Coordinates of C-alpha atoms and ligand atoms in Angstrom, one line a residue:
Chain A
M15 CA 10.4 -11.4 -29.1
L16 CA 11.9 -11.3 -25.8
N17 CA 15.4 -11.4 -25.9
V18 CA 18.0 -12.0 -22.8
K19 CA 21.8 -11.9 -23.3
N20 CA 24.3 -12.6 -20.5
L21 CA 21.8 -12.2 -17.9
T22 CA 23.3 -11.9 -14.0
V23 CA 21.7 -11.3 -10.3
S24 CA 23.5 -11.2 -7.5
Y25 CA 21.8 -10.8 -4.1
D26 CA 24.4 -9.4 -1.5
R27 CA 27.4 -10.1 -3.7
I28 CA 26.5 -13.9 -4.3
K29 CA 25.7 -14.5 -7.6
A30 CA 22.3 -16.0 -8.4
L31 CA 22.5 -16.1 -12.3
H32 CA 26.0 -16.3 -14.0
G33 CA 25.2 -14.9 -17.3
I34 CA 22.3 -16.9 -18.9
D35 CA 20.7 -16.5 -22.5
F36 CA 17.4 -17.3 -23.8
Q37 CA 14.5 -16.0 -25.6
I38 CA 10.8 -16.6 -26.2
N39 CA 9.4 -16.5 -29.6
E40 CA 5.7 -14.7 -30.4
G41 CA 3.2 -17.1 -28.9
E42 CA 5.7 -19.5 -27.5
I43 CA 5.5 -21.6 -24.6
V44 CA 8.9 -22.1 -23.1
C45 CA 10.1 -24.0 -20.1
I46 CA 12.7 -23.7 -17.5
I47 CA 13.7 -26.8 -15.4
G48 CA 15.9 -26.6 -12.6
A49 CA 15.8 -27.9 -8.9
N50 CA 15.4 -25.6 -6.2
G51 CA 17.9 -23.2 -5.6
A52 CA 18.6 -23.2 -9.4
G53 CA 18.1 -19.5 -9.7
K54 CA 14.7 -20.2 -11.3
S55 CA 12.8 -17.3 -9.6
T56 CA 15.5 -14.8 -9.9
T57 CA 15.1 -15.4 -13.8
L58 CA 11.9 -14.4 -13.2
R59 CA 12.4 -11.9 -10.7
A60 CA 14.7 -10.0 -13.5
I61 CA 12.3 -10.1 -16.1
S62 CA 9.6 -8.2 -14.0
R63 CA 12.7 -5.8 -13.1
L64 CA 12.3 -6.6 -9.2
V65 CA 16.0 -6.9 -9.2
P66 CA 19.2 -5.5 -10.2
V67 CA 21.1 -6.9 -12.8
G68 CA 25.1 -7.1 -14.0
K69 CA 26.1 -4.5 -16.2
D70 CA 26.9 -6.5 -19.0
T71 CA 23.0 -7.8 -19.1
T72 CA 20.7 -7.1 -22.1
M73 CA 17.5 -7.6 -22.2
T74 CA 15.1 -6.6 -25.2
Y75 CA 11.4 -7.1 -25.9
D76 CA 10.4 -6.2 -29.5
G77 CA 13.4 -4.2 -29.9
K78 CA 13.0 -2.0 -26.6
N79 CA 15.3 -1.9 -23.9
L80 CA 13.4 -4.3 -20.8
L81 CA 16.0 -2.1 -18.4
A82 CA 14.7 1.2 -19.2
Y83 CA 11.2 0.2 -17.6
P84 CA 10.3 0.2 -14.0
P85 CA 8.2 -3.0 -12.9
D86 CA 4.8 -1.4 -13.1
K87 CA 5.3 -0.2 -16.6
V88 CA 6.9 -3.5 -17.8
V89 CA 3.4 -5.0 -16.8
S90 CA 1.4 -1.8 -18.0
E91 CA 3.4 -0.8 -20.7
L92 CA 4.6 -3.9 -22.1
G93 CA 2.4 -6.5 -21.1
I94 CA 4.6 -9.1 -19.4
T95 CA 2.8 -10.3 -16.5
H96 CA 4.3 -12.1 -13.6
V97 CA 2.2 -14.7 -11.7
P98 CA 4.8 -15.2 -8.8
E99 CA 5.3 -18.4 -6.7
G100 CA 3.2 -18.7 -3.8
R101 CA 0.5 -17.1 -5.8
R102 CA 0.6 -14.0 -3.5
L103 CA -3.0 -13.2 -3.8
F104 CA -4.4 -10.2 -1.5
G105 CA -6.0 -12.0 0.8
N106 CA -7.7 -9.6 2.3
L107 CA -9.6 -8.2 -1.0
T108 CA -12.2 -9.6 -2.8
V109 CA -11.7 -12.1 -6.0
L110 CA -13.1 -9.3 -8.1
E111 CA -11.3 -6.6 -6.6
N112 CA -8.1 -9.0 -7.1
L113 CA -8.8 -8.8 -11.0
Q114 CA -9.5 -5.2 -10.6
L115 CA -6.5 -4.3 -9.2
A116 CA -4.7 -5.8 -12.3
T117 CA -6.5 -3.3 -14.8
F118 CA -5.5 -0.4 -12.5
S119 CA -3.4 1.2 -14.8
V120 CA -5.9 0.2 -18.3
K121 CA -7.8 3.4 -19.4
D122 CA -10.3 1.0 -21.8
K123 CA -13.2 0.6 -19.2
Q124 CA -15.0 -1.9 -21.7
K125 CA -11.5 -4.1 -22.3
I126 CA -11.9 -4.2 -18.8
E127 CA -15.3 -5.7 -18.8
Q128 CA -14.6 -7.8 -21.5
D129 CA -11.1 -9.5 -20.1
L130 CA -13.7 -9.9 -17.0
Q131 CA -15.8 -11.8 -18.9
K132 CA -12.9 -14.0 -20.4
V133 CA -11.4 -14.8 -17.1
F134 CA -14.8 -15.8 -15.7
S135 CA -15.4 -17.9 -19.0
I136 CA -12.1 -19.5 -18.4
F137 CA -12.3 -20.0 -14.8
S138 CA -16.5 -20.3 -14.1
R139 CA -15.1 -21.0 -10.3
L140 CA -14.0 -17.8 -9.8
E141 CA -17.3 -15.9 -11.0
E142 CA -19.0 -18.1 -8.2
R143 CA -16.9 -16.6 -5.7
K144 CA -16.1 -13.2 -6.7
H145 CA -17.4 -11.3 -3.9
Q146 CA -15.5 -13.9 -1.3
K147 CA -12.2 -12.7 -0.1
A148 CA -9.6 -14.2 -1.5
G149 CA -7.9 -15.5 1.1
T150 CA -10.6 -17.8 1.5
L151 CA -10.3 -20.0 -1.5
S152 CA -8.9 -23.3 -2.0
G153 CA -5.2 -23.6 -3.5
G154 CA -6.8 -25.0 -7.1
E155 CA -8.9 -21.4 -7.0
Q156 CA -6.0 -19.0 -5.9
Q157 CA -3.9 -20.5 -8.9
M158 CA -6.7 -19.5 -11.4
L159 CA -7.4 -16.1 -9.1
A160 CA -3.9 -15.6 -9.5
I161 CA -3.4 -16.4 -13.2
G162 CA -6.7 -14.6 -13.8
R163 CA -4.9 -11.2 -12.6
A164 CA -2.2 -11.9 -14.8
F165 CA -4.4 -11.8 -17.8
M166 CA -6.1 -8.9 -16.8
S167 CA -3.4 -7.0 -16.7
G168 CA -1.8 -7.6 -20.1
R169 CA -1.1 -10.8 -22.0
K170 CA 2.0 -10.5 -24.0
I171 CA 3.8 -12.9 -21.9
M172 CA 3.0 -14.7 -18.9
L173 CA 5.7 -15.5 -16.7
L174 CA 4.4 -18.4 -14.7
D175 CA 6.8 -19.3 -11.6
E176 CA 5.7 -22.8 -10.0
P177 CA 1.7 -23.2 -11.2
S178 CA 1.4 -26.6 -10.2
M179 CA 3.4 -26.2 -6.3
G180 CA 0.9 -27.6 -4.3
L181 CA -1.8 -28.4 -6.8
A182 CA -3.3 -32.1 -6.7
P183 CA -2.6 -33.7 -9.9
L184 CA -6.2 -32.8 -11.3
L185 CA -6.5 -29.7 -10.6
M186 CA -2.9 -29.0 -12.0
I187 CA -4.6 -30.2 -15.6
D188 CA -7.3 -28.0 -15.1
V189 CA -4.9 -25.0 -14.6
F190 CA -2.4 -26.2 -17.4
E191 CA -5.1 -26.8 -20.1
A192 CA -6.6 -22.8 -18.7
L193 CA -2.9 -22.0 -19.9
R194 CA -3.2 -23.7 -23.1
E195 CA -6.2 -21.9 -23.8
I196 CA -4.8 -18.3 -23.1
N197 CA -2.2 -19.3 -24.9
Q198 CA -4.0 -20.5 -27.9
Q199 CA -7.0 -17.9 -27.8
E200 CA -4.9 -14.6 -27.3
G201 CA -1.6 -15.8 -28.7
T202 CA -0.1 -15.3 -25.1
A203 CA 3.3 -16.4 -25.0
I204 CA 4.4 -17.8 -21.8
L205 CA 7.5 -18.6 -19.9
L206 CA 7.2 -21.2 -17.4
V207 CA 9.5 -22.5 -14.2
E208 CA 9.0 -25.4 -12.8
Q209 CA 10.7 -28.1 -10.6
N210 CA 7.7 -30.7 -12.0
A211 CA 10.1 -31.2 -15.2
R212 CA 7.8 -33.8 -16.6
L213 CA 4.3 -31.5 -16.5
A214 CA 6.6 -28.0 -17.7
L215 CA 8.3 -30.5 -20.5
Q216 CA 5.1 -32.0 -21.8
F217 CA 3.7 -28.5 -21.8
S218 CA 6.0 -26.5 -23.2
Q219 CA 7.3 -26.5 -26.6
R220 CA 11.1 -25.7 -25.7
G221 CA 13.0 -25.8 -22.5
Y222 CA 15.7 -24.6 -20.8
V223 CA 17.6 -26.5 -18.2
L224 CA 18.9 -24.3 -15.6
E225 CA 21.8 -25.7 -12.9
S226 CA 23.0 -23.1 -10.2
G227 CA 22.7 -20.4 -12.3
N228 CA 23.6 -21.6 -15.4
L229 CA 22.1 -22.7 -18.4
V230 CA 23.6 -26.2 -19.4
L231 CA 20.8 -27.6 -22.2
E232 CA 18.4 -26.3 -24.0
G233 CA 16.5 -27.6 -26.9
N234 CA 13.0 -29.2 -28.0
S235 CA 11.0 -30.3 -25.4
D236 CA 10.0 -33.4 -26.7
E237 CA 14.4 -34.2 -27.3
L238 CA 14.5 -33.3 -23.7
L239 CA 12.2 -35.4 -22.6
K240 CA 14.5 -38.3 -24.4
N241 CA 17.5 -37.0 -23.3
P242 CA 19.5 -39.7 -21.0
E243 CA 20.9 -36.4 -19.0
V244 CA 18.0 -35.3 -18.6
R245 CA 15.7 -38.3 -17.3
K246 CA 18.5 -39.0 -15.1
A247 CA 18.5 -35.7 -13.2
Y248 CA 15.2 -34.2 -13.5
L249 CA 12.4 -37.4 -14.5
G250 CA 13.6 -40.1 -12.1
G251 CA 15.5 -42.0 -14.8
Chain B
M12 CA -25.4 14.7 34.3
T13 CA -25.1 17.5 32.8
F14 CA -21.7 17.2 33.8
F15 CA -21.6 14.1 32.5
L16 CA -22.5 15.4 29.2
Q17 CA -20.1 18.6 29.2
N18 CA -17.4 16.1 29.6
L19 CA -18.4 13.9 26.4
V20 CA -19.0 17.3 24.0
N21 CA -15.1 18.1 25.1
A22 CA -14.3 14.7 24.6
L23 CA -15.6 14.3 21.0
Q24 CA -13.5 17.9 20.4
W25 CA -10.3 16.2 21.9
G26 CA -10.6 13.1 20.4
S27 CA -11.4 14.4 16.8
F28 CA -7.4 15.8 16.7
Y29 CA -6.4 12.5 18.4
A30 CA -8.3 10.2 15.6
L31 CA -7.8 13.2 12.4
I32 CA -3.9 12.7 13.3
A33 CA -4.0 8.9 14.0
L34 CA -5.4 8.4 10.6
G35 CA -2.4 9.5 9.2
Y36 CA -0.2 7.5 11.1
S37 CA -2.2 4.2 10.6
M38 CA -2.6 4.7 7.2
V39 CA 1.5 5.0 6.9
Y40 CA 2.2 2.2 9.2
G41 CA -0.2 0.2 7.2
V42 CA 0.9 0.6 3.5
L43 CA 4.6 1.0 4.1
M44 CA 5.2 -0.7 7.1
L45 CA 6.5 2.6 8.3
F46 CA 6.5 4.5 11.9
N47 CA 6.6 8.1 10.4
F48 CA 7.4 9.9 13.4
A49 CA 7.4 13.1 11.6
H50 CA 3.9 13.5 11.2
G51 CA 3.1 14.7 14.1
D52 CA 5.0 17.8 12.9
I53 CA 2.9 17.3 9.7
F54 CA 0.3 18.5 12.0
M55 CA 2.0 21.1 13.4
V56 CA 3.2 22.7 10.0
G57 CA -0.5 22.2 9.0
A58 CA -1.6 24.5 11.7
Y59 CA 0.8 27.0 10.9
I60 CA 0.4 26.9 7.0
G61 CA -4.0 27.2 8.0
F62 CA -2.5 30.0 9.8
G63 CA -0.8 31.6 7.1
V64 CA -3.6 30.7 4.4
A65 CA -6.3 32.3 6.5
T66 CA -3.8 35.4 7.3
G67 CA -3.5 36.1 3.5
I68 CA -7.5 35.5 2.6
A69 CA -8.0 38.6 5.5
A70 CA -5.2 40.7 4.0
L71 CA -6.9 40.3 0.4
A72 CA -10.6 41.3 2.5
S73 CA -8.7 43.8 4.4
L74 CA -7.6 45.7 0.7
G75 CA -11.1 45.5 -0.7
M76 CA -10.7 42.7 -3.1
I77 CA -12.5 40.3 -1.8
A78 CA -15.1 40.3 0.9
L79 CA -16.2 37.0 2.2
P80 CA -18.2 35.9 5.3
G81 CA -16.0 34.0 8.0
W82 CA -17.2 30.0 7.5
I83 CA -16.2 30.7 3.9
T84 CA -13.2 31.7 5.1
L85 CA -12.9 28.8 7.4
V86 CA -13.6 26.8 4.7
L87 CA -11.3 28.0 2.1
T88 CA -8.8 27.7 4.7
I89 CA -9.2 24.1 5.7
I90 CA -9.2 23.1 1.9
I91 CA -6.4 25.1 0.8
S92 CA -4.5 23.9 3.7
M93 CA -5.3 20.3 3.4
I94 CA -3.8 20.5 -0.3
L95 CA -0.7 22.5 0.5
T96 CA 0.3 20.5 3.5
S97 CA -0.1 16.9 1.2
F98 CA 2.4 18.2 -0.8
V99 CA 4.7 18.7 2.5
G100 CA 4.0 15.1 3.1
I101 CA 4.7 13.9 -0.4
L102 CA 7.9 16.0 -0.1
V103 CA 8.8 14.1 3.5
E104 CA 8.1 10.9 1.8
R105 CA 10.0 11.5 -1.1
I106 CA 13.0 13.1 0.2
G107 CA 13.4 11.3 3.7
Y108 CA 11.9 8.2 3.3
R109 CA 11.7 6.7 -0.4
P110 CA 15.6 6.5 -0.7
L111 CA 15.2 4.3 2.5
R112 CA 13.0 1.8 1.7
E113 CA 15.2 -1.0 1.4
A114 CA 17.2 0.4 4.4
P115 CA 16.8 -1.0 8.0
R116 CA 13.6 -0.1 9.9
A117 CA 15.4 1.6 12.4
S118 CA 16.8 3.9 9.9
A119 CA 13.8 4.9 8.6
A120 CA 12.5 5.6 12.4
I121 CA 15.2 8.0 13.1
T122 CA 14.3 9.4 9.3
G123 CA 11.3 10.4 11.4
L124 CA 12.7 11.6 14.1
M125 CA 15.1 14.3 12.1
I126 CA 12.8 15.1 9.8
G127 CA 10.7 16.3 12.8
I128 CA 13.0 18.3 14.2
I129 CA 14.1 20.2 11.2
L130 CA 10.4 20.9 10.4
E131 CA 10.4 22.1 14.0
T132 CA 13.6 24.3 14.2
G133 CA 13.2 25.5 10.5
N134 CA 10.1 26.7 11.5
L135 CA 11.6 28.5 14.2
A136 CA 14.2 29.5 12.0
L137 CA 11.5 31.2 9.8
L138 CA 9.3 32.5 12.4
G139 CA 11.1 33.0 15.2
A140 CA 10.1 32.1 18.7
R141 CA 7.1 33.8 19.2
R142 CA 3.8 32.3 19.7
I143 CA 1.6 33.0 16.7
S144 CA -2.1 33.4 17.4
F145 CA -4.6 31.7 15.2
P146 CA -7.3 34.1 13.1
P147 CA -10.4 34.2 15.0
M148 CA -12.3 33.8 11.5
I149 CA -15.7 33.0 12.6
E150 CA -17.4 34.2 15.9
S151 CA -17.7 32.2 19.0
V152 CA -21.3 31.2 19.6
T153 CA -22.9 29.3 22.9
Y154 CA -26.1 27.4 22.9
N155 CA -27.3 26.2 26.3
L156 CA -28.9 22.6 25.4
G157 CA -30.4 22.3 29.1
G158 CA -27.4 22.8 30.8
V159 CA -24.7 21.7 28.6
F160 CA -22.7 24.7 26.6
V161 CA -21.8 24.1 23.3
T162 CA -20.1 26.3 20.8
N163 CA -20.8 26.6 17.4
K164 CA -17.0 26.0 17.0
K165 CA -17.0 22.5 18.7
I166 CA -20.0 21.5 16.4
M167 CA -18.1 22.6 13.4
I168 CA -15.0 20.6 14.8
V169 CA -16.6 17.9 15.2
A170 CA -19.0 17.8 11.9
V171 CA -15.6 18.5 10.1
S172 CA -13.8 15.7 11.4
I173 CA -15.9 13.2 11.5
S174 CA -17.0 13.8 8.0
L175 CA -13.3 14.1 7.0
M176 CA -13.3 10.5 8.2
I177 CA -16.2 9.2 6.5
A178 CA -14.6 10.8 3.2
L179 CA -11.7 8.6 3.7
S180 CA -13.1 5.8 4.7
Q181 CA -15.7 6.2 1.1
F182 CA -12.4 6.4 -0.6
I183 CA -10.7 3.8 0.8
K184 CA -13.5 1.1 0.2
K185 CA -15.1 2.4 -3.1
T186 CA -12.0 4.2 -5.6
K187 CA -9.1 1.7 -7.3
W188 CA -6.7 4.6 -5.3
G189 CA -8.2 3.0 -2.4
M190 CA -7.8 -0.9 -3.4
A191 CA -4.1 -0.4 -4.0
M192 CA -3.5 1.5 -0.6
R193 CA -5.5 -1.7 1.0
A194 CA -3.6 -4.2 -1.4
M195 CA 0.1 -2.9 -0.8
A196 CA -1.1 -3.2 2.9
Y197 CA -1.4 -6.9 2.7
D198 CA 1.3 -7.5 0.9
Y199 CA 3.8 -4.4 -0.5
A200 CA 6.4 -6.9 -2.9
V201 CA 3.4 -8.0 -5.6
I202 CA 2.1 -4.5 -6.2
P203 CA 4.3 -3.6 -9.1
L204 CA 3.0 -6.5 -10.7
M205 CA -0.2 -5.7 -10.8
G206 CA 0.8 -2.7 -13.0
V207 CA 0.4 -0.6 -10.1
P208 CA 2.7 2.4 -9.4
L209 CA 3.9 1.7 -5.8
N210 CA 6.0 5.5 -5.1
T211 CA 2.7 7.2 -6.5
I212 CA 0.6 4.9 -3.9
A213 CA 3.3 6.1 -1.3
A214 CA 3.0 9.2 -2.1
L215 CA -0.9 9.3 -1.9
T216 CA -1.0 7.6 1.5
F217 CA 1.5 10.3 2.6
A218 CA -0.9 12.8 1.2
L219 CA -3.6 12.0 2.8
G220 CA -2.5 11.1 6.3
S221 CA -0.9 14.8 5.9
A222 CA -4.0 16.7 4.2
L223 CA -5.9 14.8 7.3
A224 CA -3.5 16.2 10.1
A225 CA -3.7 19.9 8.1
A226 CA -7.3 20.0 8.9
A227 CA -6.4 18.5 12.6
G228 CA -4.4 21.4 13.0
I229 CA -6.4 24.2 11.7
L230 CA -9.4 22.3 13.9
F231 CA -7.2 23.1 16.6
G232 CA -6.2 26.2 15.9
V233 CA -10.0 27.6 15.8
A234 CA -10.6 26.1 19.4
Y235 CA -6.9 26.7 20.6
P236 CA -5.5 29.3 18.9
V237 CA -2.2 30.2 19.9
L238 CA 0.5 27.7 17.8
D239 CA 3.9 27.1 18.4
P240 CA 6.2 25.3 16.7
Y241 CA 6.8 21.9 19.4
M242 CA 2.4 22.0 19.4
G243 CA 3.2 18.2 17.4
I244 CA 5.0 16.5 19.8
V245 CA 2.8 16.1 22.4
F246 CA 0.2 15.4 19.7
G247 CA 1.9 13.4 17.4
W248 CA 3.1 10.5 20.5
K249 CA -0.6 10.6 21.7
A250 CA -2.2 10.2 18.0
F251 CA 0.6 7.4 17.7
V252 CA -0.3 5.7 20.2
A253 CA -4.0 5.8 19.1
A254 CA -2.8 4.4 15.8
I255 CA -1.7 1.0 17.4
L256 CA -4.2 0.9 19.7
G257 CA -6.2 1.0 16.8
G258 CA -4.9 -1.7 15.0
R259 CA -2.3 -1.9 11.9
G260 CA -3.7 0.0 9.4
S261 CA -7.3 0.4 10.2
I262 CA -9.1 3.0 9.6
L263 CA -11.9 2.5 12.0
G264 CA -9.9 1.6 14.7
A265 CA -7.6 4.5 14.7
T266 CA -10.5 6.6 14.5
L267 CA -12.4 4.6 17.6
A268 CA -9.2 4.6 19.5
G269 CA -8.1 8.7 18.7
F270 CA -11.6 9.0 20.6
L271 CA -11.5 6.8 23.0
L272 CA -8.1 8.7 24.0
G273 CA -9.6 11.9 24.4
F274 CA -12.3 10.7 26.3
I275 CA -10.2 8.9 28.7
E276 CA -7.9 11.9 29.1
I277 CA -11.2 14.3 29.7
F278 CA -12.6 11.7 31.7
V279 CA -9.6 11.6 34.2
A280 CA -9.3 15.2 34.3
M281 CA -13.0 15.2 35.5
I282 CA -12.3 13.2 38.4
F283 CA -8.5 13.6 39.3
P284 CA -6.7 16.5 39.5
S285 CA -5.0 17.5 36.2
T286 CA -1.5 17.3 36.4
L287 CA -2.7 13.5 37.2
R288 CA -4.2 13.3 33.9
D289 CA -1.9 11.9 31.8
L290 CA -0.2 9.4 34.0
I291 CA -3.7 7.7 34.9
A292 CA -4.9 7.7 31.3
Y293 CA -2.1 6.5 29.6
S294 CA -1.8 3.4 32.4
I295 CA -5.2 2.8 31.3
I296 CA -4.1 2.6 28.1
L297 CA -1.4 1.0 28.6
M298 CA -3.5 -2.0 30.5
I299 CA -5.7 -2.0 27.3
L300 CA -2.5 -2.6 25.4
V301 CA -1.2 -5.6 27.1
F302 CA -4.5 -7.1 27.0
R303 CA -5.0 -6.8 23.2
P304 CA -1.5 -6.5 22.0
H305 CA -2.3 -6.2 18.3
G306 CA -4.9 -3.4 19.5
F307 CA -8.7 -3.4 18.2
F308 CA -9.0 -4.4 15.0
G309 CA -6.0 -4.5 12.8
E310 CA -5.9 -5.2 8.9
P311 CA -4.4 -8.8 7.8
Y312 CA -1.7 -9.3 6.2
S313 CA 0.6 -11.5 4.4
A314 CA 3.9 -12.1 6.1
K315 CA 6.0 -12.4 3.6
L316 CA 8.1 -9.5 2.3
R317 CA 10.2 -10.0 -0.8
L318 CA 8.9 -11.9 -3.7
Ligands
ADP418 N1 16.2 -12.7 -1.5 C1 17.5 -13.3 -1.6 N2 18.5 -13.2 -1.0 C2 19.5 -13.8 -0.5 N3 19.8 -14.4 -1.6 C3 18.6 -15.0 -2.3 C4 17.4 -14.2 -2.5 N4 16.5 -14.9 -3.1 C5 17.2 -16.0 -3.5 N5 18.4 -16.0 -3.2 C6 20.0 -17.2 -3.5 O1 19.7 -17.0 -5.0 C7 19.4 -18.5 -5.3 C8 18.6 -18.7 -6.5 O2 17.3 -19.0 -6.0 P1 15.7 -19.0 -6.9 O3 15.9 -17.9 -7.9 O4 14.8 -18.5 -6.0 O5 15.9 -20.1 -7.1 P2 14.4 -21.3 -7.4 O6 13.3 -20.6 -7.8 O7 15.2 -22.2 -8.5 O8 14.5 -22.3 -6.6 C9 19.4 -19.9 -4.3 O9 20.9 -20.2 -3.9 C10 19.0 -18.5 -3.0 O10 19.1 -19.2 -2.0
MG419 MG1 11.8 -20.3 -7.0

């Protein structure tokens, strides 16, 4: 469904990604694991069209050339949404306004209302706090809202940048269960990038290992979990 | 007491101009992290467009094609000029600022200064160095309210200004466009990830600010019917002061600070010789800023500029 070939990204002439290839199929949960600075966030930024890519890069989604879409259209027309690192909520807006803003380009009022109800049924805490400013939420609630926002704006593929960051283990489980529910009920494909490799591999079906801007390994997640190199480098032996 | 009230009325009128212009400064600063130093000149352009529209309507009337009462001419002039001037603002953003969005802030700031000079001298080239008198449109009527003299023009100016400010604040509070502006002021980089076209919101911000500046220009023309190409400079600077004093991106702050500037200037002039007006007035404002460096309100924002 999403096909990325020879993806290169440079920041001020320093290469962060050296030509990586990967794909995401319909309804799949895929992860990219890697250390801090490996280029995980950059990969997601490239898909969301927030950073320029090299001239030999090709990215297609359902046969469409992703590179022809500006960032807002990647979301509103292709339904590829991005939950950024650190959540990045609009802290001055209420919970409800954060969710509504994500539907800025959605015309169908009825669909907006239905989606809102779905978000509230998945994350009931958000409904209780819907008139509260997003800046006043706890870390877990903020992550739920960040995911809820992506859910509202379109959900063919959800790109998640370190959703486990800063969350207590129990909340982490809540968040990942909610993600699985979205994946199963809506058929949303998920691309998860994580430093927490164990969590990411347990949650996903397939995985890639990113090292200094190169993909060095790929495979089914349960195999990667058993792989000695992966165990040594990412799972603490 | 009547002396005081008389000055209060004048200060309200004077503050209306500052507040209307300050709103445009404040919105652009809030939403785009940008000082649009051409904004004072947009006020000037708005006044001239108003002049053009009013003259045009008068010409049609004299040909007998339309016959409109003065009030209607004025309202039409304000509405049409606000729309036309908002396109000037959109153009300024598109040509002057959008290409420089990733550039150092200093480049964007001098862009504003250059656009300002271009608008001033462009006007000069187009219409020559003569001053232009704004068509009167409405007859001045003076009411004596217990010794305080109030003209219908002053009432109109303050009423129109305050209505526009209320309309703006409702727009920003209640519509999805306003919500997008508030969100963009908080965290610019995430806006496209919400499926919101960032360029459209930037253009909208410029359009709104320019429309309000045009309204200020016309209202100013009604009160002081002489226009010249450099009229926007001092007004622009003072409105900029009001915008910063009000606090980054705060609609209420810019409005109150604009009126405050008007009050301080008028009341200083009431007590001291008018040549000392700005010296004393702006020393006071400097002191306020020293004690409130973030201004009166200031909207919260995320310090992160990139994703
Ligand atoms: N905005 C930026 N400007 C310059 N270099 C950057 C920027 N963002 C990331 N980098 C660099 O690119 C590399 C990959 O970063 P990133 O994609 O954030 O890694 P990860 O998400 O895996 O931690 C790092 O070396 C980082 O320093
Ligand atoms: Mg990262």
